[in-house]
Coordinates of C-alpha atoms in Angstrom, one line a residue:
M1 CA 61.7 109.2 142.2
S2 CA 61.0 112.5 139.1
T3 CA 57.8 112.1 137.9
F4 CA 58.1 114.8 135.8
K5 CA 61.3 113.6 134.3
N6 CA 60.2 110.1 133.7
N7 CA 57.5 111.4 131.9
H8 CA 59.3 113.7 130.0
L9 CA 61.5 111.0 128.8
Q10 CA 59.0 108.2 128.2
F11 CA 57.5 110.9 126.0
V12 CA 61.0 111.3 124.4
L13 CA 61.2 107.8 123.4
D14 CA 57.7 107.7 121.9
T15 CA 58.4 110.4 119.4
H16 CA 62.0 109.2 118.4
N17 CA 60.6 105.5 117.6
I18 CA 61.5 104.6 114.2
N19 CA 59.0 101.7 114.7
R20 CA 56.0 104.6 114.9
E21 CA 53.1 104.5 112.3
E22 CA 54.2 107.9 110.9
E23 CA 57.8 107.2 110.4
K24 CA 57.1 103.8 108.5
D25 CA 57.1 105.5 104.8
L26 CA 60.8 106.8 105.6
L27 CA 62.0 103.8 106.9
D28 CA 60.6 101.8 104.1
K29 CA 62.7 103.5 101.8
Y30 CA 65.7 102.9 103.9
K31 CA 65.0 98.8 103.5
T32 CA 63.8 99.0 99.3
K33 CA 67.5 101.0 98.7
R34 CA 69.4 98.8 101.6
D35 CA 68.2 95.3 99.5
K36 CA 68.6 97.0 96.5
V37 CA 72.0 97.1 97.3
K38 CA 72.9 94.3 98.6
D39 CA 71.0 92.2 95.2
A40 CA 73.2 94.6 93.1
L41 CA 76.7 93.0 95.3
C42 CA 75.6 89.8 95.4
E43 CA 75.0 89.8 91.7
E44 CA 78.5 91.8 91.2
Y45 CA 80.8 89.5 93.1
G46 CA 79.0 86.3 92.8
S47 CA 79.8 84.0 95.2
D48 CA 83.4 85.3 96.2
I49 CA 80.5 87.0 98.9
V50 CA 80.1 84.8 102.3
K51 CA 77.8 86.8 103.5
I52 CA 76.2 90.7 104.2
I53 CA 75.6 90.9 107.8
N54 CA 72.9 93.7 108.6
S55 CA 74.7 96.4 111.4
G56 CA 74.0 99.7 112.2
S57 CA 71.1 101.0 114.4
Y58 CA 68.5 99.5 113.7
S59 CA 69.9 95.9 113.9
K60 CA 71.0 96.7 116.7
F61 CA 67.8 98.3 118.6
T62 CA 68.9 101.9 119.2
A63 CA 68.2 103.9 116.6
I64 CA 66.8 107.5 116.8
N65 CA 64.0 108.9 114.0
T66 CA 66.1 111.2 113.9
K67 CA 69.6 109.8 112.9
F68 CA 69.5 106.0 112.3
D69 CA 71.0 103.8 109.8
L70 CA 70.7 100.5 107.9
D71 CA 74.3 99.4 107.7
L72 CA 76.0 96.4 105.7
C73 CA 78.9 94.5 106.2
V74 CA 79.6 92.7 103.1
H75 CA 81.5 89.5 104.3
F76 CA 84.2 88.8 101.5
K77 CA 85.8 85.0 101.0
R78 CA 89.9 85.5 102.2
E79 CA 91.3 84.9 98.8
K80 CA 89.1 87.2 97.2
F81 CA 91.1 90.0 97.3
K82 CA 95.6 90.4 97.0
T83 CA 94.8 93.3 99.4
L84 CA 92.7 94.9 101.7
K85 CA 93.2 98.3 99.8
E86 CA 91.9 96.0 96.8
M87 CA 88.9 95.3 98.2
H88 CA 87.7 98.8 99.6
D89 CA 88.5 100.2 96.0
S90 CA 87.0 97.4 94.3
V91 CA 83.6 98.0 96.2
Y92 CA 84.0 101.9 95.8
E93 CA 84.6 101.6 92.2
F94 CA 81.6 99.0 91.7
L95 CA 79.2 101.3 94.0
K96 CA 79.6 104.5 92.0
K97 CA 79.2 102.9 88.7
E98 CA 76.7 100.8 89.2
Y99 CA 74.0 104.1 90.5
K100 CA 75.3 106.4 88.3
K101 CA 74.3 104.9 85.9
T102 CA 70.7 102.6 87.2
D103 CA 69.3 104.8 90.1
D104 CA 68.5 108.7 88.8
D105 CA 67.7 108.4 93.3
L106 CA 71.8 108.8 94.0
V107 CA 73.1 112.1 95.5
K108 CA 76.8 111.2 95.7
V109 CA 78.9 108.1 97.1
R110 CA 81.8 108.8 98.7
K111 CA 85.1 106.6 100.2
Q112 CA 84.4 107.1 104.0
K113 CA 87.4 105.4 106.3
V114 CA 86.2 102.2 106.6
S115 CA 83.6 101.8 104.7
V116 CA 81.4 103.6 101.2
G117 CA 78.2 105.8 101.9
L118 CA 75.6 106.3 100.2
K119 CA 72.7 108.5 100.2
F120 CA 69.9 108.9 98.5
N121 CA 67.1 111.9 98.2
V122 CA 64.2 109.5 98.0
D123 CA 60.5 111.6 97.0
G124 CA 62.4 114.5 99.2
D125 CA 63.8 111.9 102.1
D126 CA 68.0 111.4 102.4
V127 CA 68.2 108.2 102.5
L128 CA 71.8 107.1 103.6
F129 CA 73.5 104.1 104.7
D130 CA 77.0 102.6 104.8
V131 CA 78.7 99.5 103.2
T132 CA 81.7 98.3 104.8
P133 CA 83.7 95.4 102.9
G134 CA 86.0 92.8 105.1
R135 CA 88.2 89.7 104.1
K136 CA 87.5 86.5 106.3
L137 CA 89.9 85.8 108.0
A138 CA 89.3 82.1 108.2
S139 CA 90.2 80.9 104.8
D140 CA 87.9 77.8 105.5
S141 CA 84.0 79.9 103.9
N142 CA 81.9 77.4 105.2
S143 CA 83.5 78.0 108.9
D144 CA 81.4 79.9 112.0
E145 CA 84.4 82.1 112.8
N146 CA 83.1 85.3 111.6
D147 CA 85.9 87.7 112.8
I148 CA 87.0 90.1 109.5
K149 CA 89.5 92.3 108.4
L150 CA 89.0 96.0 107.6
Y151 CA 90.3 98.2 105.5
L152 CA 91.2 101.6 107.4
N153 CA 91.4 104.1 104.5
K154 CA 93.2 106.9 106.5
E155 CA 95.6 109.4 104.0
D156 CA 98.1 109.4 106.0
D157 CA 99.0 106.0 107.2
P158 CA 96.5 103.7 105.6
T159 CA 95.9 100.2 107.8
S160 CA 93.6 97.9 108.4
K161 CA 92.1 96.5 111.6
K162 CA 90.2 93.3 112.5
T163 CA 86.3 93.4 113.4
N164 CA 83.3 90.9 114.5
I165 CA 80.0 92.4 113.8
H166 CA 78.2 89.2 115.5
K167 CA 79.5 89.6 118.9
Q168 CA 79.2 93.2 118.7
L169 CA 75.3 92.7 117.9
E170 CA 75.1 89.4 120.5
K171 CA 76.6 91.7 122.7
I172 CA 73.8 94.4 123.0
R173 CA 71.2 91.9 123.1
G174 CA 68.1 91.5 125.2
R175 CA 68.8 94.6 126.9
T176 CA 66.1 96.8 126.9
N177 CA 66.7 99.1 129.9
E178 CA 70.5 99.7 128.8
R179 CA 68.7 100.6 124.7
E180 CA 66.6 103.1 126.1
T181 CA 69.3 104.7 128.2
I182 CA 71.2 104.2 125.0
K183 CA 68.7 106.2 122.5
L184 CA 67.9 109.2 124.9
I185 CA 71.7 109.4 125.0
K186 CA 71.6 109.6 121.4
V187 CA 68.9 112.5 121.7
W188 CA 71.1 114.9 124.0
K189 CA 74.4 114.4 120.9
F190 CA 72.1 115.0 118.4
N191 CA 70.5 117.2 119.9
H192 CA 73.5 119.4 121.1
D193 CA 76.5 118.5 118.4
H194 CA 78.3 116.4 120.9
D195 CA 80.6 113.8 118.6
L196 CA 81.0 111.1 120.1
K197 CA 80.5 107.7 118.0
S198 CA 77.3 105.9 119.0
F199 CA 79.6 102.5 119.2
L200 CA 81.0 104.2 122.1
V201 CA 77.7 105.8 123.9
E202 CA 76.0 101.9 123.6
L203 CA 79.8 100.5 125.4
L204 CA 79.9 102.7 127.9
T205 CA 76.6 102.4 129.0
M206 CA 76.3 98.9 129.0
E207 CA 79.6 99.0 130.4
A208 CA 77.5 102.0 134.0
F209 CA 74.6 98.4 134.0
D210 CA 77.1 96.5 134.5
Q211 CA 78.9 98.7 137.4
A212 CA 75.9 99.2 139.6
E213 CA 76.0 97.0 142.3
D214 CA 71.6 98.4 142.0
V215 CA 70.3 99.3 138.7
P216 CA 67.5 101.4 139.9
R217 CA 64.1 101.9 138.4
G218 CA 62.7 104.5 136.3
L219 CA 64.4 106.4 133.2
W220 CA 65.5 109.1 134.6
A221 CA 66.7 106.8 137.4
R222 CA 69.1 104.4 135.1
L223 CA 70.0 107.8 132.4
K224 CA 71.5 109.9 135.3
M225 CA 73.1 106.5 136.5
S226 CA 75.1 106.0 132.7
L227 CA 75.8 110.1 132.4
E228 CA 77.2 109.7 136.2
F229 CA 79.4 106.7 135.5
I230 CA 80.4 108.7 132.0
R231 CA 81.5 111.5 133.6
D232 CA 83.0 109.9 135.9
N233 CA 85.4 107.5 134.3
I234 CA 85.7 109.0 130.8
K235 CA 88.9 109.7 131.3
T236 CA 90.5 106.8 132.6
I237 CA 88.2 104.3 131.3
S238 CA 89.6 101.0 128.9
L239 CA 86.4 100.0 126.6
K240 CA 87.3 97.1 124.6
D241 CA 85.2 96.5 121.4
P242 CA 83.3 93.0 121.2
G243 CA 84.4 92.3 118.2
N244 CA 88.4 92.8 119.0
S245 CA 89.6 92.8 122.3
N246 CA 92.9 94.8 121.1
N247 CA 90.7 97.6 120.1
N248 CA 89.8 100.3 122.7
V249 CA 86.3 102.2 121.9
A250 CA 87.1 104.7 124.4
D251 CA 90.5 105.5 122.1
S252 CA 88.2 107.3 119.6
L253 CA 88.4 110.2 121.8
T254 CA 91.3 112.8 122.2
S255 CA 92.8 113.3 125.9
E256 CA 91.1 117.1 125.7
R257 CA 87.7 115.3 123.7
K258 CA 87.6 113.8 127.1
D259 CA 87.8 116.8 129.4
E260 CA 85.2 118.8 128.0
L261 CA 83.1 115.3 128.3
H262 CA 83.3 115.3 132.3
E263 CA 82.3 119.4 132.4
E264 CA 79.7 118.9 130.1
I265 CA 78.0 116.1 131.8
E266 CA 79.1 117.6 135.4
E267 CA 77.2 120.9 134.5
M268 CA 74.1 119.4 132.3
L269 CA 73.5 117.0 135.9
E270 CA 74.1 120.6 138.3
K271 CA 71.5 122.0 135.7
I272 CA 68.8 120.3 135.7
E273 CA 69.3 118.7 139.5
K274 CA 68.3 122.5 140.3
D275 CA 65.7 123.1 137.8
E276 CA 64.1 119.4 136.4
K277 CA 62.5 121.4 133.3
K278 CA 66.0 122.4 132.0
I279 CA 65.5 118.7 130.8
E280 CA 63.8 119.4 128.1
Y281 CA 66.1 121.5 126.6
Y282 CA 68.6 118.3 127.3
F283 CA 66.8 116.5 126.2
P284 CA 63.9 117.2 123.4
A285 CA 61.3 115.6 122.2
N286 CA 61.0 115.2 118.7
P287 CA 59.9 118.5 117.2
K288 CA 57.8 116.8 114.5
Y289 CA 55.2 115.8 117.4
P290 CA 53.1 117.4 119.4
K291 CA 53.0 118.9 122.4
E292 CA 50.2 116.9 123.6
E293 CA 50.6 113.4 123.7
E294 CA 53.3 114.4 126.1
K295 CA 50.8 113.5 128.6
K296 CA 50.3 110.1 126.4
S297 CA 53.6 108.4 127.4
S298 CA 53.3 108.4 131.4
S299 CA 51.1 105.6 130.7
N300 CA 50.7 104.2 127.1
S301 CA 54.2 103.1 126.2
Q302 CA 52.3 101.5 122.5
Y303 CA 55.7 101.6 120.4
E304 CA 59.2 100.4 121.4
R305 CA 58.5 98.2 126.0
K306 CA 55.7 96.2 123.9
S307 CA 57.3 95.8 120.6
E308 CA 60.7 94.5 122.3
A309 CA 59.1 92.1 124.2
T310 CA 58.0 89.5 121.5
T311 CA 60.2 91.2 118.2
K312 CA 63.6 89.3 118.3
L313 CA 66.9 91.3 116.4
P314 CA 66.7 92.0 113.1
P315 CA 67.7 89.5 110.8
T316 CA 71.8 89.9 110.7
S317 CA 72.4 88.1 107.1
Y318 CA 71.7 87.9 103.3
A319 CA 71.0 84.5 101.8

């Protein structure tokens, strides 16, 4: 077991923790804007909304403070819109109209693949999150069934897909060690321009833990185990979306990209094996925080480890 690597990775987690006192102001800006958008949507659509789910990395406890999201998923009644495209267009047009006239912080509203992206600039900080509209599959609005249909906004072939945000959140509930590893892999992908979907990283990491005969102790051992699993299986693995068993999340990468990822991870692991200091390059600490803090990390995990043992997932529905 490498003390140096474990200490460095703990430092990386501490400096990227979204719940650091230094990050409170930015997080509050996100929460304030998110709640205002919720209120506006509820006022506009009223009882046609069944619920609004807090989604994204913050709700999964997999957020890092250099790249995170407090996204929203709006569940509309099944009978509200004639088509999914009408639903998607309606939410886009409402948000564009609403915030252009009422919010000086607004920078951009844009249509995305399944969501509407909002970008604000609040006192110099960019605040970005997505609003994903979905239409409930169950005809009974009071049903406990949380399956919804999303509109896939693709120019060449617009279509739809089923999902279930509740099942995706439940999949990662209580997986503290997996969350730490996921956040470290996110640090790697964020700092080295990897085009991996965070949802894919989450599922791959959980699968690595599920298939391990014995999950090792230590941050580096668990991270290495997960990276080796991804390297060895990315070309062939099928990963079912917990919210839609017909959706293979691994298909978000092309065959060529899977080959590249295999080679990138293999090269990274080889270089770290030869020189453990390379871990600082592949998994850098957040440069906002001084190097001296690393001395505290091996004995003081005052942020996520301590809080996660007693903190429940953030509330998922809006009342």
